[in-house]
Short mmCIF file of C-alpha atoms in Angstrom, two decimals:
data_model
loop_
_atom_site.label_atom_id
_atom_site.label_comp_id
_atom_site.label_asym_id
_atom_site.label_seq_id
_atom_site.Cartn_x
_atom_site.Cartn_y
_atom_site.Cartn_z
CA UNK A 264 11.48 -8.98 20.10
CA UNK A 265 13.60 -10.62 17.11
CA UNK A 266 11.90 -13.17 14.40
CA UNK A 267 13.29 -16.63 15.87
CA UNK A 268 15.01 -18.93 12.75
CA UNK A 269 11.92 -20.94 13.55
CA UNK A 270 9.47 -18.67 12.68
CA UNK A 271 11.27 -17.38 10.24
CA UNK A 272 11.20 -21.02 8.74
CA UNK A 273 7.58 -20.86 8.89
CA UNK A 274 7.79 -17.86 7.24
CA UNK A 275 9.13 -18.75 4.29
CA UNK A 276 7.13 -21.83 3.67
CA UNK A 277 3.90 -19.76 4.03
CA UNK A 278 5.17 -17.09 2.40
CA UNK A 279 6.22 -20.05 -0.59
CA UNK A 280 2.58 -21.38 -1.08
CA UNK A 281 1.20 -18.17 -1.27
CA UNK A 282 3.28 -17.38 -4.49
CA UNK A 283 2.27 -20.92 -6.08
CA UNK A 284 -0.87 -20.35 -5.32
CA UNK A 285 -1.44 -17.04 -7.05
CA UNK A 286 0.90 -18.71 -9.63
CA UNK A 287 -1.72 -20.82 -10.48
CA UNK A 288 -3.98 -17.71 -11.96
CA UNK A 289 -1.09 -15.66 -13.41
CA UNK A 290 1.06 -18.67 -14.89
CA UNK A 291 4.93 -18.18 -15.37
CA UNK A 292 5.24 -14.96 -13.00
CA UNK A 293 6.48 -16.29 -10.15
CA UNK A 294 9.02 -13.26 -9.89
CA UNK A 295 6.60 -10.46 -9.51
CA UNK A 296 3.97 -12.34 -7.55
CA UNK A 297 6.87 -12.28 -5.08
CA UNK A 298 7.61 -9.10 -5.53
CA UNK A 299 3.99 -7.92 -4.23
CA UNK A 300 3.10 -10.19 -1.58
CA UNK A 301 6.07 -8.96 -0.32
CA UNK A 302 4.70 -5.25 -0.83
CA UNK A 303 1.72 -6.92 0.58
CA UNK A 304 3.04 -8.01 4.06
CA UNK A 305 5.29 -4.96 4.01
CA UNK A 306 1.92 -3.00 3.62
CA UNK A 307 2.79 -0.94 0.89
CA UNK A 308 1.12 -0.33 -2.65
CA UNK A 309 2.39 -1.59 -6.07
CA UNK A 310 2.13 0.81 -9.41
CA UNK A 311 2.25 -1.66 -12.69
CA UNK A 312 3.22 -0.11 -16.14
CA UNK A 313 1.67 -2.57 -18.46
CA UNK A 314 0.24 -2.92 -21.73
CA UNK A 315 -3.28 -3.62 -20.87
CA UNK A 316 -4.24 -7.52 -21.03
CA UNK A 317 -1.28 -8.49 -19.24
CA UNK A 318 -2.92 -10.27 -16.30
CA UNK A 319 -3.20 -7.31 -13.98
CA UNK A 320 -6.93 -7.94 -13.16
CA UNK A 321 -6.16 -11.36 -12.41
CA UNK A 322 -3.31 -10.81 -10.49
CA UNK A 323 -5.27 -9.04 -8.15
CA UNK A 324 -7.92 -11.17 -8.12
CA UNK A 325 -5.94 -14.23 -6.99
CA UNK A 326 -4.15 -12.65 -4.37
CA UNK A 327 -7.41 -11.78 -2.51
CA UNK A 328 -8.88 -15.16 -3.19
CA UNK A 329 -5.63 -16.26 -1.56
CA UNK A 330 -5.80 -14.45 1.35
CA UNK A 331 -9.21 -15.02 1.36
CA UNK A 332 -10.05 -11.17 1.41
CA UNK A 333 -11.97 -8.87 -0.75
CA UNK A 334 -11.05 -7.47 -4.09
CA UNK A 335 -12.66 -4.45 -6.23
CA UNK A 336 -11.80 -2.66 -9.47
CA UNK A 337 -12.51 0.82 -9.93
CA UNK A 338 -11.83 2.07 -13.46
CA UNK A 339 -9.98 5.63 -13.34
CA UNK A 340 -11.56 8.00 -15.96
CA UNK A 341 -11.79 11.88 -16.43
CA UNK A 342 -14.99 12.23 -14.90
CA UNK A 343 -14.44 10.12 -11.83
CA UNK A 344 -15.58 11.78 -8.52
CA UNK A 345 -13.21 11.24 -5.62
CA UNK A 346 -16.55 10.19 -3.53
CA UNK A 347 -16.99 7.37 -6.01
CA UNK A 348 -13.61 6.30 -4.72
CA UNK A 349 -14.13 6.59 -1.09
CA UNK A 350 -17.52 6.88 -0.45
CA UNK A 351 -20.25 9.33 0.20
CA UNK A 352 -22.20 10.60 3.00
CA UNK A 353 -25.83 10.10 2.27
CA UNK A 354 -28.91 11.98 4.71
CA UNK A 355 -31.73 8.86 5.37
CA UNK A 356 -35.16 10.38 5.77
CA UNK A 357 -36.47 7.35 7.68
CA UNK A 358 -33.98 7.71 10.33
CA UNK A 359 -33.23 11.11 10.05
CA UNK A 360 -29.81 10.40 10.20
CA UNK A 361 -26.53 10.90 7.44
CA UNK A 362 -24.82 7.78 6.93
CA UNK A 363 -21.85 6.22 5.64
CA UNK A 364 -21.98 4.55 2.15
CA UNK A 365 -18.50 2.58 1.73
CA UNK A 366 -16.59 3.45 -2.01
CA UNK A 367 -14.96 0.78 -3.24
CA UNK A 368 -11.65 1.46 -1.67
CA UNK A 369 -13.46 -0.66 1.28
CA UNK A 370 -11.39 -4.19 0.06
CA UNK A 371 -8.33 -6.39 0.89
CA UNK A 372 -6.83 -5.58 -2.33
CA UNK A 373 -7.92 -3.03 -4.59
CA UNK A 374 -7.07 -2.43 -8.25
CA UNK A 375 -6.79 1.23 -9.36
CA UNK A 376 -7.16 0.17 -12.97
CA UNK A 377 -5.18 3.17 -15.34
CA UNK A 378 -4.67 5.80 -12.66
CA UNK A 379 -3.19 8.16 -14.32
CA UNK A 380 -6.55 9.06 -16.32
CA UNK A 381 -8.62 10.48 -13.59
CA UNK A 382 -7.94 14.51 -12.78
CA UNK A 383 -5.28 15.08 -10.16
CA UNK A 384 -7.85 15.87 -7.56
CA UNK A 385 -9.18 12.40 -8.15
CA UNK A 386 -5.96 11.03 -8.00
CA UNK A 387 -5.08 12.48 -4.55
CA UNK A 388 -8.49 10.93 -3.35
CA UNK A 389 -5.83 7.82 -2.58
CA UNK A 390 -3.47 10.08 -0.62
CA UNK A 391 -4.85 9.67 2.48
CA UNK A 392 -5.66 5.80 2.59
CA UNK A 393 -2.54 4.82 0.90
CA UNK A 394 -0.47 6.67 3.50
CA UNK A 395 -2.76 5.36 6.82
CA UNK A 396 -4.96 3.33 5.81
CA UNK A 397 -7.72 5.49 7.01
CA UNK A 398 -9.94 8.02 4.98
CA UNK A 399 -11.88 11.27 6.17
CA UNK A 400 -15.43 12.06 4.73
CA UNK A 401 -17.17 14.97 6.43
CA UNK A 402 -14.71 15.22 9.07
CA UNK A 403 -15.22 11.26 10.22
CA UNK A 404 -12.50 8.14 10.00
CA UNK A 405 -13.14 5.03 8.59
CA UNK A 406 -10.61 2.53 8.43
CA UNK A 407 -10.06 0.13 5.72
CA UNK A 408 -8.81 -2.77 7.45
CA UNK A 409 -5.83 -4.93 7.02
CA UNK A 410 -4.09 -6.01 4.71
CA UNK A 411 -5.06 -3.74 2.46
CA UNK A 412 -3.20 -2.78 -0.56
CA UNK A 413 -3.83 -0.74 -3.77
CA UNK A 414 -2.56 -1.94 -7.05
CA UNK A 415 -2.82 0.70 -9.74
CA UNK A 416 -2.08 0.48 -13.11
CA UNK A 417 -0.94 2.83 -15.67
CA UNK A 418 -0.34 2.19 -19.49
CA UNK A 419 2.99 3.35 -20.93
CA UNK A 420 1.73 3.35 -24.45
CA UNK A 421 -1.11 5.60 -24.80
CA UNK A 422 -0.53 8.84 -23.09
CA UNK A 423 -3.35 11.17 -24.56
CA UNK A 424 -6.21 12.10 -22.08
CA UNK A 425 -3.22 11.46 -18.92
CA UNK A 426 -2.94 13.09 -16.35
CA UNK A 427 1.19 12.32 -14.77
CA UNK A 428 1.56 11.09 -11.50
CA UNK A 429 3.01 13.82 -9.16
CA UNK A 430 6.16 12.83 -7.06
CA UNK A 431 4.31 13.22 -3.54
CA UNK A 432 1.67 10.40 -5.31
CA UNK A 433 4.51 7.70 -6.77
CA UNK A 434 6.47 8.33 -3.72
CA UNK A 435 3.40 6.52 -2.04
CA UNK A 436 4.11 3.43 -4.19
CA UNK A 437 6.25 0.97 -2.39
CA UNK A 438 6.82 -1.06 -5.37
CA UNK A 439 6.93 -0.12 -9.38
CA UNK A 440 7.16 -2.97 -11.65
CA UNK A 441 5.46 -4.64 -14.33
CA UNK A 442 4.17 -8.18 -15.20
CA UNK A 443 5.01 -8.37 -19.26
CA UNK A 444 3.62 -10.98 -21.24
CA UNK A 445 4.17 -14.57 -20.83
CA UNK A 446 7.20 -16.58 -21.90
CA UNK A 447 6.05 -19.33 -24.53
CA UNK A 448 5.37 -22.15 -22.60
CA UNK A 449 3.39 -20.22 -19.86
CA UNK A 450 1.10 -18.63 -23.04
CA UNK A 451 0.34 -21.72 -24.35
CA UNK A 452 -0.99 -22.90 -20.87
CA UNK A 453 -2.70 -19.84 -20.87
CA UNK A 454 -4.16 -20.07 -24.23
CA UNK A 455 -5.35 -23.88 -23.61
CA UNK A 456 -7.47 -22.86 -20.62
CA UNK A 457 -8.92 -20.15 -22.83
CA UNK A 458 -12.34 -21.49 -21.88
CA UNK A 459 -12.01 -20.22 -18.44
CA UNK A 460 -12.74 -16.49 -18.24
CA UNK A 461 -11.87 -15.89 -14.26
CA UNK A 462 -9.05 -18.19 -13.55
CA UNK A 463 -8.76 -17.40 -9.71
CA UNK A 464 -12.20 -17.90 -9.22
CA UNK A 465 -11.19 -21.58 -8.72
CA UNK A 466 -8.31 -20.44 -6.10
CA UNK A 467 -8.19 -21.74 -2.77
CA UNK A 468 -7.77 -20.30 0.30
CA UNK A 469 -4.41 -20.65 1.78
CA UNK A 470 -4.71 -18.00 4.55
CA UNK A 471 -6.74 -15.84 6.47
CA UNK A 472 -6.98 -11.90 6.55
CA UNK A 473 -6.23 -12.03 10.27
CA UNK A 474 -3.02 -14.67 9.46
CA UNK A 475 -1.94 -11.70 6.75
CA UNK A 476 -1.81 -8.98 9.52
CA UNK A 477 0.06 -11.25 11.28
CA UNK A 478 2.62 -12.18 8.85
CA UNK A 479 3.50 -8.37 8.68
CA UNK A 480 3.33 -7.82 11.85
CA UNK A 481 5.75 -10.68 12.22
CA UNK A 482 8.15 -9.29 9.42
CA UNK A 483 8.50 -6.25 11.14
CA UNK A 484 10.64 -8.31 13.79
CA UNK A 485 13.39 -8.99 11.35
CA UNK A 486 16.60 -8.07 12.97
CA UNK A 487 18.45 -5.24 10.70
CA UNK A 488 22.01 -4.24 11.54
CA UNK A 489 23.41 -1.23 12.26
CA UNK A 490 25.70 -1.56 9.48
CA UNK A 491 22.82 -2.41 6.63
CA UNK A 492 21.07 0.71 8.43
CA UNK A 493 24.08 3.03 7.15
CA UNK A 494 24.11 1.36 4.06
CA UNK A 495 20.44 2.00 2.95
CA UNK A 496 21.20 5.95 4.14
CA UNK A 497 24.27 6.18 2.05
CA UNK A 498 22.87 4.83 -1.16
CA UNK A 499 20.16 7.30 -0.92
CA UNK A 500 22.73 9.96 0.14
CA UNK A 501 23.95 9.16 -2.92
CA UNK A 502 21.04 9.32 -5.54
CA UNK A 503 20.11 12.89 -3.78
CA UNK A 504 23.47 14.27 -4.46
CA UNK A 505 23.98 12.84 -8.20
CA UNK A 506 24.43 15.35 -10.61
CA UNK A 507 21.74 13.65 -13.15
CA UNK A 508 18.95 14.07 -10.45
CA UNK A 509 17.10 16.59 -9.27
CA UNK A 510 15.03 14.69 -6.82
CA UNK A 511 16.69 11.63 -4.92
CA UNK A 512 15.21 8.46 -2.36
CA UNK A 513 13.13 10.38 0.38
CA UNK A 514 13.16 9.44 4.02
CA UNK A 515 9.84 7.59 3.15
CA UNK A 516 11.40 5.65 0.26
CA UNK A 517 14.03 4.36 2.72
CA UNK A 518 11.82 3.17 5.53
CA UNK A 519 9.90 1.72 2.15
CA UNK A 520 12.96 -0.09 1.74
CA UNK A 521 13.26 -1.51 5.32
CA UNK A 522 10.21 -2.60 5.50
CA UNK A 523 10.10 -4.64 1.89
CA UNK A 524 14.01 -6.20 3.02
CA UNK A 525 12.33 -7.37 6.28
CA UNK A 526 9.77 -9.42 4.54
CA UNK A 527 12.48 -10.24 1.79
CA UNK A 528 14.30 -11.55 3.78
CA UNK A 529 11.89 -13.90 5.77
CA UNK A 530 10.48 -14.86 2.91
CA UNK A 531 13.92 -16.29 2.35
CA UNK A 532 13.98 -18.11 5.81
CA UNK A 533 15.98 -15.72 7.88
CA UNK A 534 15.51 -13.87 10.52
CA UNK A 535 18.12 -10.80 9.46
CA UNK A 536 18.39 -8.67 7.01
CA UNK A 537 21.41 -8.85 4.21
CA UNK A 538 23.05 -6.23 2.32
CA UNK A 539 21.73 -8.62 -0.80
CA UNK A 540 18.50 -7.82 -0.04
CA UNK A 541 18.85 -4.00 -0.22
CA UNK A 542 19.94 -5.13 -3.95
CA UNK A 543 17.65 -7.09 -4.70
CA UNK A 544 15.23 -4.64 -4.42
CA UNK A 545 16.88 -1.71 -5.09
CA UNK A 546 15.39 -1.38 -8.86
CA UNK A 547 11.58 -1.82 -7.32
CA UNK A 548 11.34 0.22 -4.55
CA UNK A 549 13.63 3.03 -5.47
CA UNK A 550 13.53 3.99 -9.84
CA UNK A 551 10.01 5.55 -9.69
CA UNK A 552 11.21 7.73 -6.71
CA UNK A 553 14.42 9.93 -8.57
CA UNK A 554 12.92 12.47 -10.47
CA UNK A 555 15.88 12.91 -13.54
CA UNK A 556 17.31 16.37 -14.40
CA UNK A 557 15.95 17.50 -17.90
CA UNK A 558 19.22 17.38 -19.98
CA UNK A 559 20.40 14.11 -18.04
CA UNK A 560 17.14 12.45 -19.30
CA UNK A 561 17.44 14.00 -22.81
CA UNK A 562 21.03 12.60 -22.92
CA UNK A 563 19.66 8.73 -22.26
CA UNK A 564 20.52 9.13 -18.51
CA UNK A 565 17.70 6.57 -16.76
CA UNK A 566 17.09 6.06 -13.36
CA UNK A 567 18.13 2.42 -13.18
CA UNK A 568 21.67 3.50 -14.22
CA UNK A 569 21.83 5.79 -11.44
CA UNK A 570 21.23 2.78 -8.76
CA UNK A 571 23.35 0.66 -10.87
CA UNK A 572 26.36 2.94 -10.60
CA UNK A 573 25.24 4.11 -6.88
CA UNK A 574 25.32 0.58 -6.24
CA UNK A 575 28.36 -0.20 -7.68
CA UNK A 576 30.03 3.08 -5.72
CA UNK A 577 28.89 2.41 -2.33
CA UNK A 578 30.36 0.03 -0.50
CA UNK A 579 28.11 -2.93 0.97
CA UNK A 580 28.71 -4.09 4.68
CA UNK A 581 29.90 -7.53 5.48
CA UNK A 582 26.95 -9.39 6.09
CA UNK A 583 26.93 -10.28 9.96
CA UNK A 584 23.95 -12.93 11.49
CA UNK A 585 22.29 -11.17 14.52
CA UNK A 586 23.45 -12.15 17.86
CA UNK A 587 22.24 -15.19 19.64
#
């Protein structure tokens, strides 16, 4: 069943007080609160490369007070335990029984606060839940819930005591971007409500959890033509066969794609997908998932130019409205 244009209309203007709302916490970033609602109701994850005090806490504070869900914080270090991420089977001598104690990964949106600092084995500790949603402990699911996504962070600047994020864990990341700092006007709003420490603390709630697993599930109805289909396997094609590269768009980074256009695109008020959109959102979904040959990198190649001239090469369908 195809999103109707009246749903899709819906859509949109939901979809549109969200982002003011969270705009209201993390002032003058309209852009990428957009950007990860939509990895939100696409159900995907968001990395952030950001100089720390950027609003990254915030941010993901005031999208779970939005969607009136739960938020937690776990701070990545060398000595963190992957059972302090997911939890820990614990034996109770009064009932004789082992039970469940929930990590912190239990929440509507979590916030994987510098990543790349905990040891690899750490690190892969996300693997699981990122991919299904789900983790094991002693051979026993638990699910998280929905919507749940995992916003991690990872400074650019100071690199000692790092651990890099393998290609298997970024390709898990639907969406790399970064907030920056604020444009003047938006810092001096910042700086005159200086006295309030937890801006979204004061955030309504515009939706429910259940209304967010609906949304998504919604999305997913977006009609997508054949044609945009070929065109999202060509450009990939075509960053897996560039001579700079050495690692191109996976299979998983495309159906990433598909699934962030669909709610791109409703978010827009249709009920289709557009060539646009693949785009649009080309730099997001897709840079952190090319892995650069050595000299290519060492020469100033980047992987934005690649999708700007694989863009530019391959030929976008005409855009064609879904059949009544």
């Amino acid at each position: 069943m195809t999103m109707t244009p009246e749903q899709a209309t819906w859509f949109a203007g939901t979809f549109g007080k969200l982002v003011d709302n969270v705009g209201l916490a993390v002032l003058g970033k309209a852009d990428v609160i957009r950007l990860v609602l939509t990895a939100m109701l696409a159900e995907g994850h968001v990395l952030l490369e950001d100089a720390p005090g950027t609003g990254k806490t915030s941010l993901a504070k005031a999208i779970a007070a939005t969607v009136q869900g739960t938020n937690q914080r776990i701070q990545f270090t060398p000595d963190l335990l992957p059972s302090d991420v997911t939890g820990v089977t614990i034996y109770d001598q009064q009932s004789h029984r082992f039970e469940f104690h929930k990590g912190p990964i239990f929440a509507s949106i979590v916030l994987a606060d510098e990543i790349n600092r905990a040891s690899p084995k750490t690190q892969s500790a996300l693997l699981e839940v990122m991919e299904e949603s789900r983790i094991t402990v002693d051979g026993v699911g638990h699910e998280v819930g929905r919507p749940f996504m995992v916003i991690a962070t990872q400074n650019p600047i100071e690199q000692a005591g790092t651990y890099r994020l393998p290609e298997a864990q970024l390709d898990r990341f639907l969406v790399k971007t970064s907030i920056g700092y604020p444009d003047l006007a938006s810092a001096e709003q910042i700086l005159a409500g200086s006295a309030n420490r937890n801006p979204a603390a004061g955030l309504a709630a515009m939706i429910t959890t259940t209304a967010v697993a609906d949304m998504a599930d919604l999305a997913s109805t977006v009609h997508t033509d054949s044609s945009v289909l070929r065109y999202v396997a060509e450009l990939t094609q075509e960053t897996r066969t560039a001579a700079e590269t050495t690692v191109g768009v996976s299979v998983r980074g495309a159906l990433a794609m598909m699934r962030a256009a669909k709610v791109w695109a409703a978010a827009q008020g249709r009920n289709f997908v557009l060539p646009d959109d693949i785009k649009d959102l080309a730099a997001p979904v897709w840079t952190h998932r090319i892995v650069l040959d050595p000299e290519a990198e060492f020469s100033g190649v980047t992987a934005e130019k690649i999708l700007t001239r694989v863009l530019h090469d391959v030929a976008a369908p005409q855009s064609r409205r879904p059949a009544a």
